[in-house]
Amino acid sequence: MADYLRDVGKRPVVPAVAPGEIRRALPAEPPAAGEPFEAIAADFRELILPGMTHWNHPGWFGYFPANHSPPSILAEMLTATLGAQCMSWQTSPAATELEQVVMEWLRGMLALPADFTGVIQDTASTATLVALLTARDRRGTDPRMLTVYASTEAHSSITKGARLAGFAPEHIRAVPVDAAFAMQAGALEALMAADAAAGLAPACVVATVGTTSSTAVDPLRASAAACGRHGAWLHVDAAYAGAATILPERRALFDGVELADSFVFNPHKWLLTNFDCSAYFVRDVPALLHTFAAAPAYLRTAHDPEVVNFRDWGIQLGRRFRALKLWFVIRSYGVEGLRAMLRRHIALAEEFRSWVEAEPGFVVPAPSPFGLVCLRHEPPALAGDGAALDDWNRALLSRVNAAGDVFLTHTQLGGRYTLRLAIGQWQTERANVARAWELIRSAAGAT
Ligand SMILES: *Cc1c(COP(=O)(O)O)cnc(C)c1O
C-alpha cells in the first residue's frame, strides 16, 4: 500500500486493457482448497493492479476527484479490522456518537445553521433519494399529483431518485438554465406556479451548487423563496463543490443555503476521505424519521428513548463505520490544512484557465469557481461547423489521454462536446497540470 502511494504517478492513469481481457486471465472456478496469501498477493499485483484506473494518480483530472489521504486509508483499515455493523447505537455506541460529533464538526465547518443535523450516507445519489422520499411524504398528497424541479444541468441521480421515489416521470420538471448554466429562478417560479394552478402540488426543488458538467451554481435564495411560496422542500445537491463551503472566501456561492431543507456533499470527492462517505444534513428530523423509522421487535433496545439509531435515517439497515475516516482526516489536517488543500487546487485551476484563455483558438465556455475548468479547441478552419468541432475535440481528448500521464473526461455543454479538467487529487502538483496543458496544446497542433 505504501509503495503504491509512492509510485502511482509512474503508472498510466488508465490501463490499456481490452474488454474481457482481465476476466479471461482469471480462473472460472474458485479453488477447492485455500491458497497461500503470497499467491493471492502476486496475482493482485500482476493481474488486478495493471487493470485498475488510478483515481488517485496525480495526473487524474477526470470526472470529479474521489480523493483520499493516508489518514483516511489507515482509518479504513481499522474500520475493516473492527468489522462492526453500526446500524444502531447499541451495535456500536462509539460509531454512533463519533458520527454525531464529526457531523456536528462538519456542520460548523460548512457554516450551516445549528438546526441542521447530519448523518453519513453512502453516496449523494442515496442522500438525494432520501430527501425526495422525505419531501414526498411531508407533502402528504397523492404522489401522482406531486411535482419535482431541477435544472437541465442537474445530475442524473435527481431524475433517477425522483422516479424511484414514485414521482410520475411527466411531473419531473427540467428548469431552463442561463448563459452560465445556472437554473433560471424566474422559470422555476413560473413552472411551480403553473403546476399549482393546474391542481398539482410542488413537492421538491433540487438546486445544485457545482453542477457536474461545469460547476454552475443555482440561485439558492430565490429557489428557497419559491419553495416557501409553494410549500415545497428545497434540497441542495453540492456533491462535489460542498467541500468549498469551508472556505470563507467561497461561501458567497452558497448564499441562501441556510434556507434549505436538506444539503448533501461528498467528503469522498474533494475532502481527502476515501470513497464512500456522503454527508447529508437535514432540518426536519421528525419528517425524516417519519419516512424511514422501522423498529421490529428484534431491533428494539432498552436505550432507544435516549439514543440515535442511524438505521432510521436512511434506506439501508446495515451501516459501515464511516465516521472514523472523517475524524482521522479532520484531525490530521485540521480545518486550516483542508482549506489549504482546496485553495491550492482552486489556484491551479485558475492558473490553468489563464493559460487556456491566453491561447488563440481555445474557448473556456463556463465560469470556473471551484477546481474544474471546461474548454474546447475551435480551430478557425472548422468555425461554425458544430459537428466537425465536436469530432475534433473528441479526437483531441483521446490523443491527450493516450499518453497515459493525465486523464481528462468530457461533457456536453450548450449542446457542444467539451473537455473538462478537474483538479482535486491530493498529490497533484503544478507540474501535472502543466503536463496536461502541454499535451492539450500539442494535440491541438499548437507549437
Ligand atoms: C458526483 C455527483 C453526484 C453523485 O454522487 P454519488 O455520491 O456518486 O452518488 C450527484 N450530484 C452531483 C452534482 C455530483 O457531482
Short mmCIF file of C-alpha atoms and ligand atoms in Angstrom, two decimals:
data_model
loop_
_atom_site.label_atom_id
_atom_site.label_comp_id
_atom_site.label_asym_id
_atom_site.label_seq_id
_atom_site.Cartn_x
_atom_site.Cartn_y
_atom_site.Cartn_z
CA MET A 1 0.00 0.00 0.00
CA ALA A 2 2.82 2.42 0.86
CA ASP A 3 4.68 1.52 -2.34
CA TYR A 4 1.55 2.11 -4.35
CA LEU A 5 1.01 5.56 -2.89
CA ARG A 6 4.63 6.45 -3.61
CA ASP A 7 4.72 5.10 -7.15
CA VAL A 8 1.20 5.54 -8.51
CA GLY A 9 2.32 8.58 -10.54
CA LYS A 10 4.57 6.32 -12.63
CA ARG A 11 1.70 4.16 -13.83
CA PRO A 12 -0.52 5.04 -16.79
CA VAL A 13 -3.61 6.71 -15.29
CA VAL A 14 -5.96 4.46 -17.25
CA PRO A 15 -4.95 0.88 -18.14
CA ALA A 16 -4.57 -0.23 -21.74
CA VAL A 17 -6.78 -3.30 -21.47
CA ALA A 18 -9.42 -4.62 -23.83
CA PRO A 19 -12.87 -5.59 -22.54
CA GLY A 20 -12.81 -9.20 -21.31
CA GLU A 21 -9.02 -9.41 -21.12
CA ILE A 22 -8.78 -9.46 -17.31
CA ARG A 23 -11.69 -11.82 -16.92
CA ARG A 24 -10.09 -14.32 -19.31
CA ALA A 25 -6.87 -14.26 -17.27
CA LEU A 26 -8.74 -15.36 -14.14
CA PRO A 27 -9.88 -18.93 -13.36
CA ALA A 28 -13.58 -19.54 -13.98
CA GLU A 29 -13.86 -21.81 -10.94
CA PRO A 30 -12.99 -20.99 -7.30
CA PRO A 31 -10.17 -23.02 -5.72
CA ALA A 32 -11.37 -26.03 -3.73
CA ALA A 33 -8.60 -25.62 -1.18
CA GLY A 34 -7.27 -22.39 0.29
CA GLU A 35 -4.29 -20.80 -1.45
CA PRO A 36 -1.27 -19.20 0.20
CA PHE A 37 -1.55 -15.46 0.67
CA GLU A 38 1.64 -14.95 -1.39
CA ALA A 39 -0.11 -16.42 -4.44
CA ILE A 40 -3.13 -14.17 -3.96
CA ALA A 41 -0.96 -11.08 -3.45
CA ALA A 42 1.12 -11.92 -6.52
CA ASP A 43 -2.00 -12.21 -8.66
CA PHE A 44 -3.25 -8.94 -7.22
CA ARG A 45 -0.02 -7.27 -8.35
CA GLU A 46 0.15 -8.94 -11.75
CA LEU A 47 -3.47 -9.28 -12.84
CA ILE A 48 -5.52 -6.71 -10.93
CA LEU A 49 -3.29 -3.69 -10.43
CA PRO A 50 -2.44 -3.33 -14.15
CA GLY A 51 -6.17 -3.35 -14.84
CA MET A 52 -7.06 -0.54 -12.46
CA THR A 53 -7.90 3.06 -13.29
CA HIS A 54 -5.89 5.19 -10.87
CA TRP A 55 -8.21 7.79 -9.41
CA ASN A 56 -5.51 8.84 -7.00
CA HIS A 57 -2.86 9.39 -9.66
CA PRO A 58 -1.52 12.96 -9.61
CA GLY A 59 -2.48 13.22 -13.31
CA TRP A 60 -6.14 12.47 -12.54
CA PHE A 61 -8.31 15.24 -13.99
CA GLY A 62 -11.37 13.20 -15.00
CA TYR A 63 -14.98 13.40 -13.75
CA PHE A 64 -14.71 14.86 -10.26
CA PRO A 65 -11.98 13.66 -7.92
CA ALA A 66 -12.51 10.80 -5.47
CA ASN A 67 -9.52 11.80 -3.43
CA HIS A 68 -8.18 10.03 -0.38
CA SER A 69 -5.27 10.51 2.00
CA PRO A 70 -3.00 8.46 4.29
CA PRO A 71 -5.03 9.09 7.49
CA SER A 72 -8.22 8.13 5.69
CA ILE A 73 -6.64 4.91 4.40
CA LEU A 74 -5.45 3.97 7.90
CA ALA A 75 -8.94 4.60 9.30
CA GLU A 76 -10.43 2.35 6.60
CA MET A 77 -8.02 -0.41 7.66
CA LEU A 78 -9.18 -0.01 11.27
CA THR A 79 -12.83 0.00 10.20
CA ALA A 80 -12.23 -3.23 8.31
CA THR A 81 -10.38 -4.70 11.28
CA LEU A 82 -13.21 -3.91 13.68
CA GLY A 83 -15.73 -5.25 11.19
CA ALA A 84 -18.61 -3.65 13.06
CA GLN A 85 -22.09 -3.25 11.67
CA CYS A 86 -23.17 0.13 13.00
CA MET A 87 -26.92 0.16 12.38
CA SER A 88 -27.93 1.33 15.85
CA TRP A 89 -26.42 2.85 18.97
CA GLN A 90 -26.21 -0.49 20.74
CA THR A 91 -24.49 -2.23 17.82
CA SER A 92 -21.55 0.17 18.32
CA PRO A 93 -22.04 3.12 20.68
CA ALA A 94 -18.74 4.75 19.68
CA ALA A 95 -19.61 4.61 15.97
CA THR A 96 -22.94 6.37 16.52
CA GLU A 97 -21.58 9.00 18.89
CA LEU A 98 -18.47 9.69 16.79
CA GLU A 99 -20.74 10.15 13.76
CA GLN A 100 -22.77 12.69 15.74
CA VAL A 101 -19.59 14.52 16.77
CA VAL A 102 -17.94 14.65 13.33
CA MET A 103 -21.18 15.67 11.62
CA GLU A 104 -21.50 18.48 14.15
CA TRP A 105 -17.89 19.49 13.42
CA LEU A 106 -18.65 19.43 9.70
CA ARG A 107 -21.84 21.42 10.15
CA GLY A 108 -19.80 24.12 11.85
CA MET A 109 -17.05 23.96 9.22
CA LEU A 110 -19.68 24.40 6.48
CA ALA A 111 -21.32 27.24 8.45
CA LEU A 112 -24.72 25.57 8.20
CA PRO A 113 -27.30 26.72 10.78
CA ALA A 114 -27.47 24.93 14.14
CA ASP A 115 -30.87 23.42 13.34
CA PHE A 116 -29.36 21.18 10.64
CA THR A 117 -28.49 17.66 11.79
CA GLY A 118 -26.03 15.49 9.90
CA VAL A 119 -25.94 11.80 9.03
CA ILE A 120 -23.49 9.93 6.82
CA GLN A 121 -24.93 8.25 3.72
CA ASP A 122 -23.04 6.11 1.23
CA THR A 123 -23.39 8.43 -1.77
CA ALA A 124 -25.03 11.68 -2.85
CA SER A 125 -27.42 9.63 -5.00
CA THR A 126 -28.73 7.92 -1.87
CA ALA A 127 -28.90 11.18 0.09
CA THR A 128 -30.90 12.82 -2.70
CA LEU A 129 -33.27 9.85 -2.83
CA VAL A 130 -33.68 10.18 0.95
CA ALA A 131 -34.52 13.88 0.52
CA LEU A 132 -37.01 13.17 -2.27
CA LEU A 133 -38.76 10.44 -0.26
CA THR A 134 -39.00 12.68 2.80
CA ALA A 135 -40.27 15.60 0.71
CA ARG A 136 -42.87 13.34 -0.91
CA ASP A 137 -44.19 12.14 2.44
CA ARG A 138 -44.17 15.58 4.01
CA ARG A 139 -46.32 16.96 1.17
CA GLY A 140 -48.93 14.40 2.20
CA THR A 141 -50.80 14.39 -1.12
CA ASP A 142 -51.42 11.63 -3.63
CA PRO A 143 -47.91 11.05 -5.08
CA ARG A 144 -49.38 11.10 -8.59
CA MET A 145 -50.21 14.80 -8.06
CA LEU A 146 -46.71 15.80 -6.88
CA THR A 147 -44.09 17.63 -8.96
CA VAL A 148 -40.29 17.85 -8.70
CA TYR A 149 -37.95 20.50 -10.17
CA ALA A 150 -34.28 20.56 -11.09
CA SER A 151 -32.33 22.35 -13.79
CA THR A 152 -31.50 20.86 -17.17
CA GLU A 153 -27.89 20.65 -15.86
CA ALA A 154 -28.83 18.66 -12.71
CA HIS A 155 -27.13 15.31 -12.08
CA SER A 156 -28.76 12.15 -13.42
CA SER A 157 -29.25 10.95 -9.83
CA ILE A 158 -32.04 13.53 -9.41
CA THR A 159 -34.27 12.14 -12.15
CA LYS A 160 -33.38 8.60 -11.15
CA GLY A 161 -34.19 9.33 -7.48
CA ALA A 162 -37.46 11.06 -8.38
CA ARG A 163 -38.55 8.05 -10.44
CA LEU A 164 -37.55 5.64 -7.67
CA ALA A 165 -39.46 7.78 -5.16
CA GLY A 166 -42.61 7.26 -7.20
CA PHE A 167 -42.98 10.68 -8.79
CA ALA A 168 -44.61 10.45 -12.20
CA PRO A 169 -41.97 10.90 -14.95
CA GLU A 170 -44.16 13.56 -16.58
CA HIS A 171 -44.13 15.55 -13.31
CA ILE A 172 -40.34 15.83 -13.13
CA ARG A 173 -39.63 19.33 -14.48
CA ALA A 174 -36.39 20.36 -16.15
CA VAL A 175 -35.91 24.07 -15.44
CA PRO A 176 -34.01 26.01 -18.13
CA VAL A 177 -30.59 27.49 -17.36
CA ASP A 178 -28.99 30.86 -18.10
CA ALA A 179 -25.79 31.61 -20.04
CA ALA A 180 -23.70 30.47 -17.04
CA PHE A 181 -25.62 27.14 -16.93
CA ALA A 182 -27.36 28.04 -13.66
CA MET A 183 -31.06 27.45 -13.07
CA GLN A 184 -33.25 30.41 -14.06
CA ALA A 185 -35.12 31.42 -10.91
CA GLY A 186 -37.90 33.10 -12.89
CA ALA A 187 -38.50 29.96 -14.92
CA LEU A 188 -38.59 27.86 -11.74
CA GLU A 189 -41.21 30.11 -10.18
CA ALA A 190 -43.27 30.14 -13.40
CA LEU A 191 -43.25 26.34 -13.64
CA MET A 192 -44.21 25.93 -9.98
CA ALA A 193 -47.00 28.49 -10.26
CA ALA A 194 -48.38 26.86 -13.42
CA ASP A 195 -48.32 23.43 -11.76
CA ALA A 196 -50.05 24.75 -8.63
CA ALA A 197 -52.68 26.46 -10.80
CA ALA A 198 -53.25 23.16 -12.61
CA GLY A 199 -54.04 21.44 -9.29
CA LEU A 200 -50.65 19.76 -8.89
CA ALA A 201 -48.59 20.01 -5.69
CA PRO A 202 -44.93 21.12 -5.97
CA ALA A 203 -43.10 18.80 -3.56
CA CYS A 204 -39.37 19.31 -4.04
CA VAL A 205 -36.83 21.53 -5.76
CA VAL A 206 -33.30 20.18 -6.14
CA ALA A 207 -30.86 23.05 -6.59
CA THR A 208 -27.24 22.33 -7.41
CA VAL A 209 -24.12 24.14 -6.28
CA GLY A 210 -21.42 22.91 -8.62
CA THR A 211 -23.15 21.06 -11.45
CA THR A 212 -21.40 18.02 -12.81
CA SER A 213 -20.79 19.38 -16.30
CA SER A 214 -19.46 22.82 -15.44
CA THR A 215 -19.82 23.54 -11.65
CA ALA A 216 -22.63 26.04 -12.26
CA VAL A 217 -24.28 27.48 -9.16
CA ASP A 218 -28.08 27.56 -8.99
CA PRO A 219 -29.70 30.51 -7.16
CA LEU A 220 -30.43 29.07 -3.70
CA ARG A 221 -32.07 32.12 -2.15
CA ALA A 222 -34.57 32.53 -4.99
CA SER A 223 -35.20 28.76 -5.05
CA ALA A 224 -35.90 28.84 -1.30
CA ALA A 225 -38.34 31.71 -1.78
CA ALA A 226 -40.19 29.78 -4.49
CA CYS A 227 -40.28 26.70 -2.26
CA GLY A 228 -41.67 28.82 0.58
CA ARG A 229 -44.47 30.14 -1.62
CA HIS A 230 -45.44 26.68 -2.86
CA GLY A 231 -44.83 24.54 0.22
CA ALA A 232 -42.03 22.56 -1.42
CA TRP A 233 -38.87 21.05 0.08
CA LEU A 234 -35.53 22.56 -1.03
CA HIS A 235 -32.73 20.02 -1.37
CA VAL A 236 -29.27 21.33 -2.24
CA ASP A 237 -27.01 18.98 -4.19
CA ALA A 238 -23.44 20.16 -3.62
CA ALA A 239 -21.94 16.68 -4.02
CA TYR A 240 -18.62 17.97 -5.34
CA ALA A 241 -18.49 21.69 -4.54
CA GLY A 242 -19.86 21.44 -0.98
CA ALA A 243 -16.33 20.89 0.33
CA ALA A 244 -15.62 24.52 -0.66
CA THR A 245 -18.15 25.83 1.90
CA ILE A 246 -15.30 25.52 4.42
CA LEU A 247 -13.58 28.40 2.59
CA PRO A 248 -14.88 31.74 3.89
CA GLU A 249 -14.00 33.34 0.54
CA ARG A 250 -16.19 30.85 -1.37
CA ARG A 251 -19.20 30.99 0.94
CA ALA A 252 -20.98 33.67 -1.11
CA LEU A 253 -21.53 30.97 -3.76
CA PHE A 254 -23.71 29.14 -1.23
CA ASP A 255 -25.79 32.21 -0.36
CA GLY A 256 -29.21 31.06 0.81
CA VAL A 257 -28.13 27.52 1.76
CA GLU A 258 -29.28 28.29 5.29
CA LEU A 259 -32.86 28.36 3.93
CA ALA A 260 -32.68 24.82 2.51
CA ASP A 261 -34.43 21.80 3.98
CA SER A 262 -31.53 19.49 3.22
CA PHE A 263 -28.00 19.62 1.88
CA VAL A 264 -25.64 16.94 0.62
CA PHE A 265 -21.94 16.97 -0.15
CA ASN A 266 -19.40 14.21 -0.57
CA PRO A 267 -16.28 14.24 1.60
CA HIS A 268 -15.33 11.35 -0.71
CA LYS A 269 -14.95 13.71 -3.64
CA TRP A 270 -12.84 16.65 -2.55
CA LEU A 271 -12.16 16.31 1.18
CA LEU A 272 -9.48 13.60 1.36
CA THR A 273 -11.87 10.92 2.66
CA ASN A 274 -11.99 7.55 0.94
CA PHE A 275 -14.99 6.63 -1.15
CA ASP A 276 -17.63 6.18 0.15
CA CYS A 277 -18.69 8.93 2.51
CA SER A 278 -21.53 11.36 1.80
CA ALA A 279 -22.60 13.99 4.34
CA TYR A 280 -26.34 14.64 4.45
CA PHE A 281 -27.74 17.49 6.53
CA VAL A 282 -31.44 17.82 7.21
CA ARG A 283 -33.51 20.32 9.14
CA ASP A 284 -36.79 18.46 9.75
CA VAL A 285 -35.54 15.32 11.51
CA PRO A 286 -39.05 14.20 12.58
CA ALA A 287 -40.08 14.22 8.89
CA LEU A 288 -37.02 12.12 8.03
CA LEU A 289 -37.79 9.63 10.80
CA HIS A 290 -41.43 9.52 9.78
CA THR A 291 -40.33 8.24 6.37
CA PHE A 292 -37.52 5.92 7.44
CA ALA A 293 -38.03 4.68 11.02
CA ALA A 294 -38.83 1.00 11.37
CA ALA A 295 -38.44 -0.84 14.67
CA PRO A 296 -39.34 -4.51 14.56
CA ALA A 297 -39.09 -6.32 17.90
CA TYR A 298 -35.71 -7.86 17.09
CA LEU A 299 -34.12 -4.43 16.66
CA ARG A 300 -35.59 -2.68 19.70
CA THR A 301 -33.31 -1.97 22.66
CA ALA A 302 -33.77 -0.52 26.14
CA HIS A 303 -31.72 2.52 25.13
CA ASP A 304 -33.94 3.59 22.22
CA PRO A 305 -35.57 6.54 24.00
CA GLU A 306 -32.20 8.10 24.83
CA VAL A 307 -30.12 7.43 21.73
CA VAL A 308 -29.99 7.98 17.99
CA ASN A 309 -30.31 4.90 15.82
CA PHE A 310 -28.96 5.88 12.43
CA ARG A 311 -30.63 2.89 10.77
CA ASP A 312 -33.76 5.10 10.92
CA TRP A 313 -32.07 7.94 8.98
CA GLY A 314 -31.81 6.35 5.57
CA ILE A 315 -32.55 3.45 3.31
CA GLN A 316 -30.35 0.55 4.37
CA LEU A 317 -30.33 -1.15 7.75
CA GLY A 318 -26.66 -2.11 7.96
CA ARG A 319 -24.15 0.71 8.17
CA ARG A 320 -20.37 0.95 7.81
CA PHE A 321 -18.30 2.84 10.38
CA ARG A 322 -17.64 5.78 8.03
CA ALA A 323 -17.26 8.44 10.71
CA LEU A 324 -13.84 7.10 11.71
CA LYS A 325 -12.08 8.12 8.49
CA LEU A 326 -13.67 11.56 8.55
CA TRP A 327 -12.46 12.00 12.14
CA PHE A 328 -8.94 10.90 11.20
CA VAL A 329 -8.90 13.28 8.24
CA ILE A 330 -10.21 16.35 10.05
CA ARG A 331 -7.86 15.77 12.99
CA SER A 332 -4.80 15.07 10.85
CA TYR A 333 -5.11 18.09 8.57
CA GLY A 334 -7.11 20.45 10.75
CA VAL A 335 -9.62 22.81 9.20
CA GLU A 336 -6.79 25.06 8.00
CA GLY A 337 -4.97 22.16 6.38
CA LEU A 338 -8.10 21.17 4.47
CA ARG A 339 -8.64 24.78 3.41
CA ALA A 340 -5.05 24.97 2.19
CA MET A 341 -5.58 21.88 0.01
CA LEU A 342 -8.76 23.30 -1.56
CA ARG A 343 -7.11 26.69 -2.13
CA ARG A 344 -4.14 25.02 -3.82
CA HIS A 345 -6.45 23.16 -6.21
CA ILE A 346 -8.56 26.26 -6.94
CA ALA A 347 -5.41 28.34 -7.60
CA LEU A 348 -4.12 25.65 -10.01
CA ALA A 349 -7.49 25.68 -11.79
CA GLU A 350 -7.33 29.48 -12.09
CA GLU A 351 -3.81 29.31 -13.46
CA PHE A 352 -4.77 26.60 -15.96
CA ARG A 353 -7.74 28.69 -17.05
CA SER A 354 -5.48 31.69 -17.66
CA TRP A 355 -3.24 29.57 -19.91
CA VAL A 356 -6.21 28.35 -21.94
CA GLU A 357 -7.70 31.82 -22.27
CA ALA A 358 -4.40 33.23 -23.48
CA GLU A 359 -4.06 30.60 -26.23
CA PRO A 360 -5.62 31.51 -29.61
CA GLY A 361 -8.23 29.01 -30.79
CA PHE A 362 -9.23 27.82 -27.30
CA VAL A 363 -12.56 28.64 -25.67
CA VAL A 364 -13.50 28.43 -21.97
CA PRO A 365 -17.31 28.20 -22.16
CA ALA A 366 -18.27 28.44 -18.47
CA PRO A 367 -17.28 30.12 -15.21
CA SER A 368 -14.95 28.02 -13.04
CA PRO A 369 -15.46 28.95 -9.37
CA PHE A 370 -14.02 25.67 -7.99
CA GLY A 371 -11.41 23.18 -9.26
CA LEU A 372 -12.94 22.40 -12.67
CA VAL A 373 -12.19 24.14 -15.96
CA CYS A 374 -14.15 23.37 -19.15
CA LEU A 375 -12.53 24.00 -22.51
CA ARG A 376 -12.88 23.49 -26.25
CA HIS A 377 -10.49 23.92 -29.12
CA GLU A 378 -12.08 25.75 -32.04
CA PRO A 379 -9.63 25.98 -34.94
CA PRO A 380 -10.63 28.69 -37.45
CA ALA A 381 -10.88 26.13 -40.28
CA LEU A 382 -13.85 24.47 -38.52
CA ALA A 383 -15.58 27.67 -37.36
CA GLY A 384 -19.34 27.36 -37.39
CA ASP A 385 -19.38 23.62 -38.10
CA GLY A 386 -20.66 22.20 -34.77
CA ALA A 387 -20.46 18.54 -35.73
CA ALA A 388 -16.91 18.88 -37.06
CA LEU A 389 -15.86 20.76 -33.90
CA ASP A 390 -17.33 18.00 -31.75
CA ASP A 391 -15.41 15.35 -33.70
CA TRP A 392 -12.23 17.41 -33.49
CA ASN A 393 -12.45 17.82 -29.70
CA ARG A 394 -13.34 14.15 -29.24
CA ALA A 395 -10.23 13.15 -31.17
CA LEU A 396 -8.17 15.73 -29.30
CA LEU A 397 -9.22 14.25 -25.95
CA SER A 398 -8.25 10.74 -26.97
CA ARG A 399 -4.82 11.97 -28.12
CA VAL A 400 -4.31 13.71 -24.75
CA ASN A 401 -5.31 10.65 -22.73
CA ALA A 402 -3.31 8.22 -24.90
CA ALA A 403 -0.04 9.43 -23.36
CA GLY A 404 -1.09 7.88 -20.02
CA ASP A 405 0.31 10.79 -17.98
CA VAL A 406 -3.03 12.52 -17.44
CA PHE A 407 -6.68 11.66 -17.75
CA LEU A 408 -9.46 14.10 -18.63
CA THR A 409 -13.11 13.42 -19.41
CA HIS A 410 -15.70 15.31 -21.41
CA THR A 411 -19.25 16.59 -21.21
CA GLN A 412 -21.80 18.25 -23.40
CA LEU A 413 -22.22 21.93 -22.64
CA GLY A 414 -24.69 24.06 -24.56
CA GLY A 415 -25.01 21.12 -26.96
CA ARG A 416 -21.26 21.06 -27.72
CA TYR A 417 -18.63 18.40 -26.91
CA THR A 418 -16.49 19.95 -24.17
CA LEU A 419 -13.35 18.82 -22.35
CA ARG A 420 -13.24 19.00 -18.54
CA LEU A 421 -10.13 19.29 -16.39
CA ALA A 422 -10.95 18.74 -12.69
CA ILE A 423 -8.13 19.29 -10.21
CA GLY A 424 -8.56 17.60 -6.83
CA GLN A 425 -6.17 14.73 -6.20
CA TRP A 426 -4.02 15.28 -3.09
CA GLN A 427 -0.68 14.61 -4.81
CA THR A 428 -1.41 16.73 -7.91
CA GLU A 429 1.26 19.38 -8.42
CA ARG A 430 1.56 22.33 -10.78
CA ALA A 431 3.81 20.15 -12.99
CA ASN A 432 0.95 17.68 -13.55
CA VAL A 433 -1.40 20.48 -14.62
CA ALA A 434 1.32 21.93 -16.84
CA ARG A 435 1.83 18.49 -18.42
CA ALA A 436 -1.91 18.29 -19.15
CA TRP A 437 -1.78 21.69 -20.84
CA GLU A 438 1.32 20.72 -22.84
CA LEU A 439 -0.46 17.58 -24.08
CA ILE A 440 -3.63 19.52 -24.93
CA ARG A 441 -1.69 22.16 -26.88
CA SER A 442 0.31 19.63 -28.81
CA ALA A 443 -2.81 17.55 -29.58
CA ALA A 444 -4.40 20.73 -30.90
CA GLY A 445 -1.43 21.22 -33.21
CA ALA A 446 -0.14 24.29 -31.40
CA THR A 447 3.63 24.66 -31.17
C1 LIG B 1 -20.97 13.23 -8.23
C2 LIG B 1 -22.28 13.91 -8.17
C3 LIG B 1 -23.43 13.23 -7.77
C4 LIG B 1 -23.43 11.75 -7.49
O1 LIG B 1 -22.62 11.43 -6.41
P1 LIG B 1 -22.56 9.93 -5.85
O2 LIG B 1 -22.02 10.12 -4.48
O3 LIG B 1 -21.64 9.19 -6.75
O4 LIG B 1 -23.93 9.39 -5.88
C5 LIG B 1 -24.59 13.95 -7.63
N1 LIG B 1 -24.65 15.26 -7.90
C6 LIG B 1 -23.57 15.95 -8.31
C7 LIG B 1 -23.70 17.42 -8.60
C8 LIG B 1 -22.36 15.30 -8.48
O5 LIG B 1 -21.29 15.99 -8.88
#
